[in-house]
Short mmCIF file of C-alpha atoms in Angstrom, two decimals:
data_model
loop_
_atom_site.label_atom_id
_atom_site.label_comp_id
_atom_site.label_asym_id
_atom_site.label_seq_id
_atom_site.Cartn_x
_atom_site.Cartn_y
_atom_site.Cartn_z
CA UNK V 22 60.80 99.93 123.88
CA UNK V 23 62.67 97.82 122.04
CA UNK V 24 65.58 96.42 123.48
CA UNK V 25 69.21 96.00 121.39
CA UNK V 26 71.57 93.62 121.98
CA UNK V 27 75.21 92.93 120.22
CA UNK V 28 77.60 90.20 121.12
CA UNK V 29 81.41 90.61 120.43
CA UNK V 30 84.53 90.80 122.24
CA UNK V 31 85.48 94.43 123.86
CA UNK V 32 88.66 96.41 121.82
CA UNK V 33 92.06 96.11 122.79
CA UNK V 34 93.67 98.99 124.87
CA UNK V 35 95.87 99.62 121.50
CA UNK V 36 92.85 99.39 119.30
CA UNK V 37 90.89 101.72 122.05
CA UNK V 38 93.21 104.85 121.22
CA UNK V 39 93.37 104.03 117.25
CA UNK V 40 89.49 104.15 117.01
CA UNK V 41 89.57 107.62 118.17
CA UNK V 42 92.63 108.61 116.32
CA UNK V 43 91.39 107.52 113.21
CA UNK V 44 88.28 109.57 112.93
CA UNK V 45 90.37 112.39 112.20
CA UNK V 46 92.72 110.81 109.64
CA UNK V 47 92.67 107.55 107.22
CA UNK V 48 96.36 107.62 107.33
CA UNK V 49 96.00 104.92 110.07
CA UNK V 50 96.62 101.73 107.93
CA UNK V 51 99.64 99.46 106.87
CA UNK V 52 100.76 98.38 103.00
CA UNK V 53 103.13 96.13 101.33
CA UNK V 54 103.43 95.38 97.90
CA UNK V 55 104.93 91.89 97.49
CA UNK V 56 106.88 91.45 93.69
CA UNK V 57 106.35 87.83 92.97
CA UNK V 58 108.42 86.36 90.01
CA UNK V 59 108.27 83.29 88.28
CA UNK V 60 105.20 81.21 87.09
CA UNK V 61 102.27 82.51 89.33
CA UNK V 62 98.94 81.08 89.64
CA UNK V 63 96.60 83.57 90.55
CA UNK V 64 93.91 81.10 91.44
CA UNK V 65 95.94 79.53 93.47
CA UNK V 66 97.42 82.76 95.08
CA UNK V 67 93.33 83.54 95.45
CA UNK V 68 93.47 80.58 97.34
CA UNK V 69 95.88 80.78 99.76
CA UNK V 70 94.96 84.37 100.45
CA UNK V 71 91.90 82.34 101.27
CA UNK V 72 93.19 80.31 103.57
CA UNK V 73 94.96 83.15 105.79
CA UNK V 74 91.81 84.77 106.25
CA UNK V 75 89.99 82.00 107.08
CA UNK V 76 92.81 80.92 109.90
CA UNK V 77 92.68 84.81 111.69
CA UNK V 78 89.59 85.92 112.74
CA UNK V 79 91.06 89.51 113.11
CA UNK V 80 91.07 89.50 109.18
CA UNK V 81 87.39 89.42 109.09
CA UNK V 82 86.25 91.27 111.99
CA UNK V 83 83.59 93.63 111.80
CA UNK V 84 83.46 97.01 114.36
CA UNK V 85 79.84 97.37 115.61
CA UNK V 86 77.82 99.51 118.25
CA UNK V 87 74.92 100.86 119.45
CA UNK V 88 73.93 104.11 119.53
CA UNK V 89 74.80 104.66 123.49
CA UNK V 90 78.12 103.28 123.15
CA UNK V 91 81.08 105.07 122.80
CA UNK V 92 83.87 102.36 121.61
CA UNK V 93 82.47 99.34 119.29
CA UNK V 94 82.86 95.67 120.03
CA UNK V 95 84.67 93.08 117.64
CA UNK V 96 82.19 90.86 115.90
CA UNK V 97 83.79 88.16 113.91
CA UNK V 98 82.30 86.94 110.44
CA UNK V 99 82.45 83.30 110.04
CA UNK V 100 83.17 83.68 106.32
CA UNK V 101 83.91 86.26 103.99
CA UNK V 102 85.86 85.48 100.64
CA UNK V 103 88.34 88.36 100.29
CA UNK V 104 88.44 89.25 96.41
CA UNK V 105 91.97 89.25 94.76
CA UNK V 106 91.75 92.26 92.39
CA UNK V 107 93.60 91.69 88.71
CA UNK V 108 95.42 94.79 86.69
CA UNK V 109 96.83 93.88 83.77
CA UNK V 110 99.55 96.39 82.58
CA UNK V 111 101.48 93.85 80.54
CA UNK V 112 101.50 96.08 77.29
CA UNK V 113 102.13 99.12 78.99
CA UNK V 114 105.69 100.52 78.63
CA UNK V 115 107.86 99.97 81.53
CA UNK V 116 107.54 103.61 82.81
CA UNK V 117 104.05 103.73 82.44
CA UNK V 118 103.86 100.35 85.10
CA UNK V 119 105.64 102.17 87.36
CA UNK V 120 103.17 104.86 87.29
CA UNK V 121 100.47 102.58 87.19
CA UNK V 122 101.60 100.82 89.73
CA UNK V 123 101.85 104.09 91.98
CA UNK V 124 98.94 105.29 91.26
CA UNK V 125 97.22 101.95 92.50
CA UNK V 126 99.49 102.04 95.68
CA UNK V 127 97.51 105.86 96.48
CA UNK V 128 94.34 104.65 95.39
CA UNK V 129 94.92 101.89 98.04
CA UNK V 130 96.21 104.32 100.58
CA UNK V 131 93.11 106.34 100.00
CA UNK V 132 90.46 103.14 99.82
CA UNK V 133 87.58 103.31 102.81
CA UNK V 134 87.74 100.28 105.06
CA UNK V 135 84.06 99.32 105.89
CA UNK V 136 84.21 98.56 109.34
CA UNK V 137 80.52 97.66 109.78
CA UNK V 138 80.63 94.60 107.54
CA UNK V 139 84.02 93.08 108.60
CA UNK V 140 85.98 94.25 104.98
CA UNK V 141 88.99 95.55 106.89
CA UNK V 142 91.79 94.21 104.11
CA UNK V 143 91.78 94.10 100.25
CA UNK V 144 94.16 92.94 97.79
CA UNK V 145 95.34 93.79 94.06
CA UNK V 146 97.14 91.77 91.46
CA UNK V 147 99.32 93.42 88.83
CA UNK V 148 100.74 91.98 86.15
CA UNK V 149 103.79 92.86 84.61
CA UNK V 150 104.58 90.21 82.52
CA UNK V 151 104.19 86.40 82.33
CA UNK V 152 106.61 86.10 85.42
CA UNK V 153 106.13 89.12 87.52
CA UNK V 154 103.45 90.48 89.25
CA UNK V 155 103.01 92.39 92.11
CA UNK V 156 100.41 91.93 95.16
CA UNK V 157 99.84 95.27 97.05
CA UNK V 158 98.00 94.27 100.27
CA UNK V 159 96.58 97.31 102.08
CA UNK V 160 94.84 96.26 105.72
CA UNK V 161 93.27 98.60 108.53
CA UNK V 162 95.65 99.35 111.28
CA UNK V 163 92.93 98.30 113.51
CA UNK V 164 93.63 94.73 112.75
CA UNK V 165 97.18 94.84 111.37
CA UNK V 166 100.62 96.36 112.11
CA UNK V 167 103.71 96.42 110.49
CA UNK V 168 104.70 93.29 112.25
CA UNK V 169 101.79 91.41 111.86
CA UNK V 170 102.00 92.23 108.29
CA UNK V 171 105.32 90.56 107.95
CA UNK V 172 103.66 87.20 109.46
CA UNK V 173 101.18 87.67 107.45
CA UNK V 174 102.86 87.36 103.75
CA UNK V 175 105.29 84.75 105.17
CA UNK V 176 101.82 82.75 106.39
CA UNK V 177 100.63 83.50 102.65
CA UNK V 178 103.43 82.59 100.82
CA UNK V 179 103.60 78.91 102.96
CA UNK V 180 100.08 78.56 101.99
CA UNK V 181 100.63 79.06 98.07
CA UNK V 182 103.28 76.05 98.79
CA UNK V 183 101.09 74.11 100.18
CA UNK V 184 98.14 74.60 97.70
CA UNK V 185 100.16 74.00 94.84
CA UNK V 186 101.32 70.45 96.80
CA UNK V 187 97.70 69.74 97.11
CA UNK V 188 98.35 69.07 100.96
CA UNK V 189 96.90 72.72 102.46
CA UNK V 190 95.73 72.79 106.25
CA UNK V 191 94.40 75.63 108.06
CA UNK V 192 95.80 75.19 111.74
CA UNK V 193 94.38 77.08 115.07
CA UNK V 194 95.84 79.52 116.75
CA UNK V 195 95.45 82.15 119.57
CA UNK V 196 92.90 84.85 117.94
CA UNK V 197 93.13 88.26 118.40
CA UNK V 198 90.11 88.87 120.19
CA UNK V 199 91.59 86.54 122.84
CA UNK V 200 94.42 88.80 123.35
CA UNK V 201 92.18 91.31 123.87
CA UNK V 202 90.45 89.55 126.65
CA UNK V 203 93.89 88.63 128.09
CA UNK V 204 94.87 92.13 128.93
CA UNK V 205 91.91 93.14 130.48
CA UNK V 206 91.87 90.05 132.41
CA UNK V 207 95.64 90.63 133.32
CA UNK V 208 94.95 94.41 134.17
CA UNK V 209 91.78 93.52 136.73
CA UNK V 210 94.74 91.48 138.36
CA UNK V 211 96.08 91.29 142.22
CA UNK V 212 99.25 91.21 140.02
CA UNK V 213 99.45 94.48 138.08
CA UNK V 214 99.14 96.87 140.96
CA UNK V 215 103.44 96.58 140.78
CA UNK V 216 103.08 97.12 137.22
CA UNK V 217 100.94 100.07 137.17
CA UNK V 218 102.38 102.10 139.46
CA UNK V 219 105.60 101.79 137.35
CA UNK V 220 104.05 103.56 134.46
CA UNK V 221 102.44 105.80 136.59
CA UNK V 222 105.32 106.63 138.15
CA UNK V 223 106.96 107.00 134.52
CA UNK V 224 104.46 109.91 133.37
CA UNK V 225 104.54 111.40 136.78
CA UNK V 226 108.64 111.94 135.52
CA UNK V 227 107.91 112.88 131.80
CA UNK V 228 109.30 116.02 130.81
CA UNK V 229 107.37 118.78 129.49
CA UNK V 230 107.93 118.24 125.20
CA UNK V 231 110.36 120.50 123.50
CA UNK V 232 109.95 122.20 120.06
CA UNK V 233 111.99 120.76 117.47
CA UNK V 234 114.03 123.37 115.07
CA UNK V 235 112.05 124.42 112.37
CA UNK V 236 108.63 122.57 114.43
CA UNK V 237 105.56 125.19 113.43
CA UNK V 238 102.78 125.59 115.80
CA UNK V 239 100.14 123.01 116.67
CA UNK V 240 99.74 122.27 112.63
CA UNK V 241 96.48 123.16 110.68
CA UNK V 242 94.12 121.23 112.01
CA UNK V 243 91.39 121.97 109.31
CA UNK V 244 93.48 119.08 107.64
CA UNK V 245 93.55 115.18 108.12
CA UNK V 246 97.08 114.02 109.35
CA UNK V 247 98.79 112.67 106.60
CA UNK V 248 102.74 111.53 107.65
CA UNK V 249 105.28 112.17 104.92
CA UNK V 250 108.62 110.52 104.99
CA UNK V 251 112.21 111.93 103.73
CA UNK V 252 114.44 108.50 103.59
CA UNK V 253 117.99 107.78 103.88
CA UNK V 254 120.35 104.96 103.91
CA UNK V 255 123.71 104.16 106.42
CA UNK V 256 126.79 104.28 105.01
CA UNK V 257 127.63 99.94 105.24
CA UNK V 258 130.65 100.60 107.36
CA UNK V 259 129.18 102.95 109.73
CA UNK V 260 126.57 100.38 109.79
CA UNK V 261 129.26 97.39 110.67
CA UNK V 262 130.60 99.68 113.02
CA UNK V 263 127.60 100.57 115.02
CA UNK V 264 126.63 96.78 115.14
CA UNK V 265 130.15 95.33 116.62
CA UNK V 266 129.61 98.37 119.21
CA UNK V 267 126.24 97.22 120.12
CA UNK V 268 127.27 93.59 120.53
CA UNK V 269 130.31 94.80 122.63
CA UNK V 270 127.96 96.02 124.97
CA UNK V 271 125.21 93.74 125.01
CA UNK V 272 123.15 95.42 123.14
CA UNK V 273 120.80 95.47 119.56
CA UNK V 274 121.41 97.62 116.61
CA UNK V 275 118.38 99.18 116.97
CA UNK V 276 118.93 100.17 120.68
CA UNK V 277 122.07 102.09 119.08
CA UNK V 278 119.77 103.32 116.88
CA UNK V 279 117.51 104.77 119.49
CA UNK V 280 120.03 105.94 121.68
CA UNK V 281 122.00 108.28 118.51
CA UNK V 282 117.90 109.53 117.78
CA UNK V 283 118.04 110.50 121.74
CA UNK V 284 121.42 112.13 121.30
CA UNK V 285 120.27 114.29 118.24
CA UNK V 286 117.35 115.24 120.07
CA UNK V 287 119.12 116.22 123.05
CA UNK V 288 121.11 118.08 120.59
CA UNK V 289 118.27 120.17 119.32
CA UNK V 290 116.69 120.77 122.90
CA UNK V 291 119.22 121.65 125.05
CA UNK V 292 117.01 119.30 127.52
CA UNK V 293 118.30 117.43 130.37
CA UNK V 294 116.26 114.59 129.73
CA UNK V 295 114.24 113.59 126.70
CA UNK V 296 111.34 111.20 126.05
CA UNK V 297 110.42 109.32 122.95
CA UNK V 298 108.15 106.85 122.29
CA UNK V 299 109.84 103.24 121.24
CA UNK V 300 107.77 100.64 119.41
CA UNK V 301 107.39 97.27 121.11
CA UNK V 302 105.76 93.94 120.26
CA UNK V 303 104.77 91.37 121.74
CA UNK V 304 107.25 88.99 120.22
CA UNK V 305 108.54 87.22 124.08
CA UNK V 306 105.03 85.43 124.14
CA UNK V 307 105.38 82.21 121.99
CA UNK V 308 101.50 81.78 122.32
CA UNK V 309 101.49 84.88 119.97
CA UNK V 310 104.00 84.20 117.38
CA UNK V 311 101.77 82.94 114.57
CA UNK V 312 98.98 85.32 115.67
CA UNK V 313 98.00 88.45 113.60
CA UNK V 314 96.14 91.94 115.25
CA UNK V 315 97.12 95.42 116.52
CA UNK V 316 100.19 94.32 118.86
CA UNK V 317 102.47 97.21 118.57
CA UNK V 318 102.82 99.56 122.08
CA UNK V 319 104.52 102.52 121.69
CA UNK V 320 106.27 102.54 125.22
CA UNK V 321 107.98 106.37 126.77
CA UNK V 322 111.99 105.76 127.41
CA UNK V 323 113.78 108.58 129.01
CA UNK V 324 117.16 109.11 128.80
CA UNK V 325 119.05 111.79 130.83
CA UNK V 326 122.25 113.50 129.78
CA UNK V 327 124.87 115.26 131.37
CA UNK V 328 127.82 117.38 129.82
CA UNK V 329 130.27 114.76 129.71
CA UNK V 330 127.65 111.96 129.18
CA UNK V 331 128.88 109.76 126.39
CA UNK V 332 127.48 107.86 123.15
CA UNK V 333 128.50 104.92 125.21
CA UNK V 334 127.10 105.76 127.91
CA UNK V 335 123.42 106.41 126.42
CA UNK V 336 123.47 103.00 125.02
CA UNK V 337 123.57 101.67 128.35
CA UNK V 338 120.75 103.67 129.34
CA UNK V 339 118.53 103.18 126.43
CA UNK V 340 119.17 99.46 127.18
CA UNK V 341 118.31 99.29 130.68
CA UNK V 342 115.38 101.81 130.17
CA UNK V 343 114.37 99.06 127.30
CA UNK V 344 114.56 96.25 129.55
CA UNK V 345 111.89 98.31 132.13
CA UNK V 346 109.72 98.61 129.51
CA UNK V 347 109.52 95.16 127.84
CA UNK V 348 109.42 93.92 131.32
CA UNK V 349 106.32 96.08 132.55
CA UNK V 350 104.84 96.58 128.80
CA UNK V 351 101.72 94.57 129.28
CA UNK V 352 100.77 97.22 132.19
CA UNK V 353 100.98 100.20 130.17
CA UNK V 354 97.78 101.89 128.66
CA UNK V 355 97.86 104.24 126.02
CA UNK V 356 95.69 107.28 127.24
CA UNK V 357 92.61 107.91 125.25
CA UNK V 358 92.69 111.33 123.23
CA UNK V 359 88.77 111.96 124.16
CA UNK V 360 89.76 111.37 127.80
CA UNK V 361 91.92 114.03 127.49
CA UNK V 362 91.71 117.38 129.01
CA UNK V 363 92.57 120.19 126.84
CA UNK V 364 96.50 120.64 126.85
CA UNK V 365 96.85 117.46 129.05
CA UNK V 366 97.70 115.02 126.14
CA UNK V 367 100.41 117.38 124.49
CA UNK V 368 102.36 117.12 127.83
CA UNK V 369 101.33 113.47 128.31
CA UNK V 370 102.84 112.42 125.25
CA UNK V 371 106.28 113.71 123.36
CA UNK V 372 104.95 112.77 120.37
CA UNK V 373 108.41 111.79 118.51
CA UNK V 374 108.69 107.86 117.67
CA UNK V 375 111.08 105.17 116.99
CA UNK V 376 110.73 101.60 115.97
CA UNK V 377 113.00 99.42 114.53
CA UNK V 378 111.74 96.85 112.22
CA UNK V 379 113.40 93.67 109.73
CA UNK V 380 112.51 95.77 106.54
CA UNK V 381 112.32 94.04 103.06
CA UNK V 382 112.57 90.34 102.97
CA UNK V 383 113.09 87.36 100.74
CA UNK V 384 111.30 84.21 100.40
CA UNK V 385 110.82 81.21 97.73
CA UNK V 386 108.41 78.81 97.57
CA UNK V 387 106.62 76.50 94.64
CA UNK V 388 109.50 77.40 92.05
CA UNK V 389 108.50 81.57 92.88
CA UNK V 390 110.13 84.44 94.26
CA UNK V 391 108.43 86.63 96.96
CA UNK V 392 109.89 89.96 97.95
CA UNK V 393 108.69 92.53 100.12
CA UNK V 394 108.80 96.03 99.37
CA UNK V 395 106.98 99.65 99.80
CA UNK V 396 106.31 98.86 103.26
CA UNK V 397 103.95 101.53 105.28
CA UNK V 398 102.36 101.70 108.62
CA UNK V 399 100.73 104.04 110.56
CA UNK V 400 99.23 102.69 113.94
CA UNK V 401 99.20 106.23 115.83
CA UNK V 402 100.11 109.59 115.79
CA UNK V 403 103.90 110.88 115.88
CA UNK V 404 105.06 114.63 115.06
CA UNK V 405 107.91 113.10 113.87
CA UNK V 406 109.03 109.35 114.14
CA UNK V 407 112.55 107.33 112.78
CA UNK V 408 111.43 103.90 111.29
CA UNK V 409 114.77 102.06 110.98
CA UNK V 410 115.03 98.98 108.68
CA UNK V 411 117.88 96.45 107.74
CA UNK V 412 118.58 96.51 103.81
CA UNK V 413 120.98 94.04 102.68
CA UNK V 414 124.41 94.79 104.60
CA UNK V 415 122.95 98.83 105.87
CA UNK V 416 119.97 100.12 107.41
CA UNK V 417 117.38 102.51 105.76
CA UNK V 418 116.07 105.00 107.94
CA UNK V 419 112.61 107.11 107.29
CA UNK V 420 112.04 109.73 108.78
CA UNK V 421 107.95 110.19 109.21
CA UNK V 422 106.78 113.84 109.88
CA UNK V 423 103.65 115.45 110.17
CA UNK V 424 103.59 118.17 107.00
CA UNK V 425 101.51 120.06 109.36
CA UNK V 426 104.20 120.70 111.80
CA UNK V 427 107.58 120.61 109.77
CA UNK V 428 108.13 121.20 106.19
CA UNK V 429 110.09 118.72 103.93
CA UNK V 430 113.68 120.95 104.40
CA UNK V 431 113.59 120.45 108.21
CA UNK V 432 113.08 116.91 108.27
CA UNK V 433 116.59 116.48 105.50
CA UNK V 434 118.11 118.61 108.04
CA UNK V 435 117.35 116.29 110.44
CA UNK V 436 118.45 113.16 108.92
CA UNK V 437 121.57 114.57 107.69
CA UNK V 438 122.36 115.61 110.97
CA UNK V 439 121.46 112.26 112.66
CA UNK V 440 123.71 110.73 110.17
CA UNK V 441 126.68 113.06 110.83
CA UNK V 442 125.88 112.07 114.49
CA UNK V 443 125.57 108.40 114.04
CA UNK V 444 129.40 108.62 111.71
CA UNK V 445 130.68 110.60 114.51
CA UNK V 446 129.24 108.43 117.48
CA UNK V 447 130.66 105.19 116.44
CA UNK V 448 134.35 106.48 115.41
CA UNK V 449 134.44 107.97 118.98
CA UNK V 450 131.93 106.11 121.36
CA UNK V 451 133.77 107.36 124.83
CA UNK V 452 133.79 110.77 123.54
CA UNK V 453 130.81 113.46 125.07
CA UNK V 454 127.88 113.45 122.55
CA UNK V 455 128.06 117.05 123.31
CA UNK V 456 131.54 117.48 121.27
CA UNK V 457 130.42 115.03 118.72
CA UNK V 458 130.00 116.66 114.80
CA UNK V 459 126.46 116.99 114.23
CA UNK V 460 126.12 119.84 110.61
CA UNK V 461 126.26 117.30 107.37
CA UNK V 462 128.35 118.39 104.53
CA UNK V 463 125.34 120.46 102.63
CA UNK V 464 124.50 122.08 105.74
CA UNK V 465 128.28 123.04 106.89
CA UNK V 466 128.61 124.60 103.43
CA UNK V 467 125.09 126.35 103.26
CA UNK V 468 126.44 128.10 106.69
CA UNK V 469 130.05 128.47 105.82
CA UNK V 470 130.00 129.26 102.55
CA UNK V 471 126.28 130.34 100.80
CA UNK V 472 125.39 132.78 103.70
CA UNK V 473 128.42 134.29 104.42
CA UNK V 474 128.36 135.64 100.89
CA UNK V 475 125.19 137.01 100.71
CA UNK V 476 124.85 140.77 101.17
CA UNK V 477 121.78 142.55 101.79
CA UNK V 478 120.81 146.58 101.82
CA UNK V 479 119.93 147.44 105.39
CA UNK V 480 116.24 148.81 105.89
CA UNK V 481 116.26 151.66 107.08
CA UNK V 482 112.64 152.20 107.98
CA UNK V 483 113.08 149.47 111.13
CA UNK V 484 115.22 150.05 114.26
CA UNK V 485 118.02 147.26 115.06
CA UNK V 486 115.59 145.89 118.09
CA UNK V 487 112.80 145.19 115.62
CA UNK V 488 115.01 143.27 112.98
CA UNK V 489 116.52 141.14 115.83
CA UNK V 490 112.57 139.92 116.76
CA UNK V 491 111.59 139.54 113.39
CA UNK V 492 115.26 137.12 113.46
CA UNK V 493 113.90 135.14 116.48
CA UNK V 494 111.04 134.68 115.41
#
């Protein structure tokens, strides 16, 4: 019999749950299209897209295995030349780029990574005129997330400076794959008994996950997941606000953040406690700052409430339940959905997200203009997940849902009411979240005003019990 072997370095624990996830769904995958203006040289961009390939393994890594194995191995290609893509819509009128341009963000969206052969990112070219394009980079969650991606155009647009200087270098740096052998190494450790039984101790306390208003179900699951996102911005001097509160207790913006998503959801439940799982990276390891891969753990942070607990104090415990986490995070392993027994990994996981990330950003370089925008990622499954992102002097927040579970009109309702919340929180911080106003404006005056002028006939053919279920339900 012939014998098969296959060399390559074993999956991360974050890459070991995406692999399974995302032979249900291609939704797992990050994009960014990056509007450059000024006088571009595509040759050169060609170039230093190049360059940043070349430097991070990950970016070429192929996903390989033999029949009798259930998870692949990481092969790396020594060289691949990624292709930069050209559309020209330069004569188009300006309504018809924006479609264009659309449609070729889908397309991308939609494109098939091949996994076997290493081609795990692509990227397009557009040209709008002389001085403006646009470069929409789409890359496999497996090998990129939405922080990585940010590294990764900063990386690329330092390279285009440096190829148009003539003085380009490609310098080392910790690979991916050695990350990957890190954590196991860490986890087979005298050391991470303490760390293990923390997180096991953690799911051991999880609550049992609570139906969100307006939450169908368990979704059709004929169809692929495919997140949808309904996106609002902060008021600026709610915004201001909710920073100088943060700072005044020692805190981040985005813990504030968390800790009004906790609220509202506390809101909707009527739970004592409530879990959600909070994005982190691996940002407090220098050795990792330049590198690129799948770094993102979503982490569970409970927070308990009380009827006279206020906004206040859940900052406080969102920030020390934050601290735990970063603290222990290299000890936690997400559990695989095929290890799963049937019901277990509904209750094992809440399945509602939050991350917080920089958003859009600015850079120049070789007389050009680089800025980020139509950032997506998708690096595991959420029911419903708030992606908050600095813009300028406020914060965008998108809410992600699954369309199997809500429908568009739940998720507004949701972000108007975390709004109201969030307005109401920082103008009275020591108050009980309980008391705090949670309707928004269209809401208040779709129950105040548009229902209690509707009249009906009453049907006669049902008894009052039987229009009361048909109410609940």
């Amino acid at each position: 019999m012939q014998q098969h072997t296959l060399e390559g370095f074993r999956l991360s624990h974050q890459q070991r749950r995406l692999w399974q996830l995302q032979q249900q769904s291609s939704a797992y995958r990050v994009q960014c299209a990056l509007i450059i203006e000024g006088p571009l040289k595509s040759t050169t961009l060609q170039e230093a897209l190049q360059n940043v390939v070349s430097r991070h393994e990950i970016l070429r890594t192929a996903f390989r295995f033999l029949p009798s194995m259930g998870l692949p191995v990481q092969v790396m290609a020594e060289d691949w030349t990624i292709a930069l893509q050209e559309l020209d819509v330069r004569q188009c009128p300006e309504e018809e780029q924006k479609k264009r341009l659309n449609e070729y963000l889908c397309e991308g969206r939609e494109r098939a990574f091949d996994y076997e052969r290493g081609r795990v990112i692509d990227a397009g070219l557009v040209a709008f005129a002389a001085d403006r394009h646009v470069l929409v980079i789409n890359a496999s969650a497996m090998c990129v997330d939405e922080d990585s991606l940010g590294k990764l155009v900063g990386e690329l647009v330092g390279q285009y400076e440096a190829c148009v200087a003539g003085n380009s270098e490609i310098r080392e740096t910790v690979q991916y794959a050695d990350f990957s052998e890190w954590q196991y190494e860490l986890l087979e450790s005298d050391e991470a008994a303490a760390g293990r039984e923390f997180w096991e101790r953690e799911r051991l306390l999880t609550p049992p996950p609570s139906r969100l208003p307006g939450e169908s179900g368990g979704g059709d699951d004929s169809c692929a997941y495919r997140p949808e996102a309904v996106t609002v911005v902060v008021d600026a001097g709610v915004a201001r606000r909710l920073e100088a509160l943060a700072a005044g207790e020692t805190s981040t913006t985005a813990t504030a953040l968390l800790a009004c998503w906790q609220s509202l959801l506390w809101r909707l439940t009527a739970e004592p406690e409530v879990l959600v799982q909070a994005g982190f990276d691996c940002g407090k390891y220098d050795d990792l700052r330049e590198s690129l891969g799948l770094f993102t753990k979503y982490l569970p942070l409970r927070c308990q409430f009380g009827e006279n607990t206020s906004f206040r104090d859940v900052i406080r415990s969102v920030d020390a339940a934050s601290r735990n986490a970063r603290e222990w995070q290299e000890y936690y392993t997400p559990r695989l959905p095929q290890d799963m027994r049937a019901g277990v990994e509904e209750s094992a996981l809440y399945h509602v997200g939050f991350e917080c990330q920089p958003g859009e950003h600015e850079y120049r370089g070789a007389g050009l203009t680089f800025t980020t925008t139509n950032i997506r990622a998708c690096t595991e499954y959420f029911k419903l997940r708030l992606n908050a992102a600095r813009l300028m002097d406020t914060l965008r927040l998108s809410f992600y849902y699954d369309p199997r579970r809500f429908d568009a009109e739940a998720v507004v309702r949701f972000s108007e009411q975390y709004l109201t919340l969030l307005g109401a929180s920082v103008e009275s911080p020591d108050a009980p979240v309980g008391a705090l106003a949670l309707l928004g404006e269209r809401e208040r005056d779709r129950l105040l005003v548009e229902w209690q002028g509707a009249t009906a006939p009453f049907p006669h053919d049902r008894c009052l019990h039987q229009l009361v279920e048909e109410q609940a339900a």
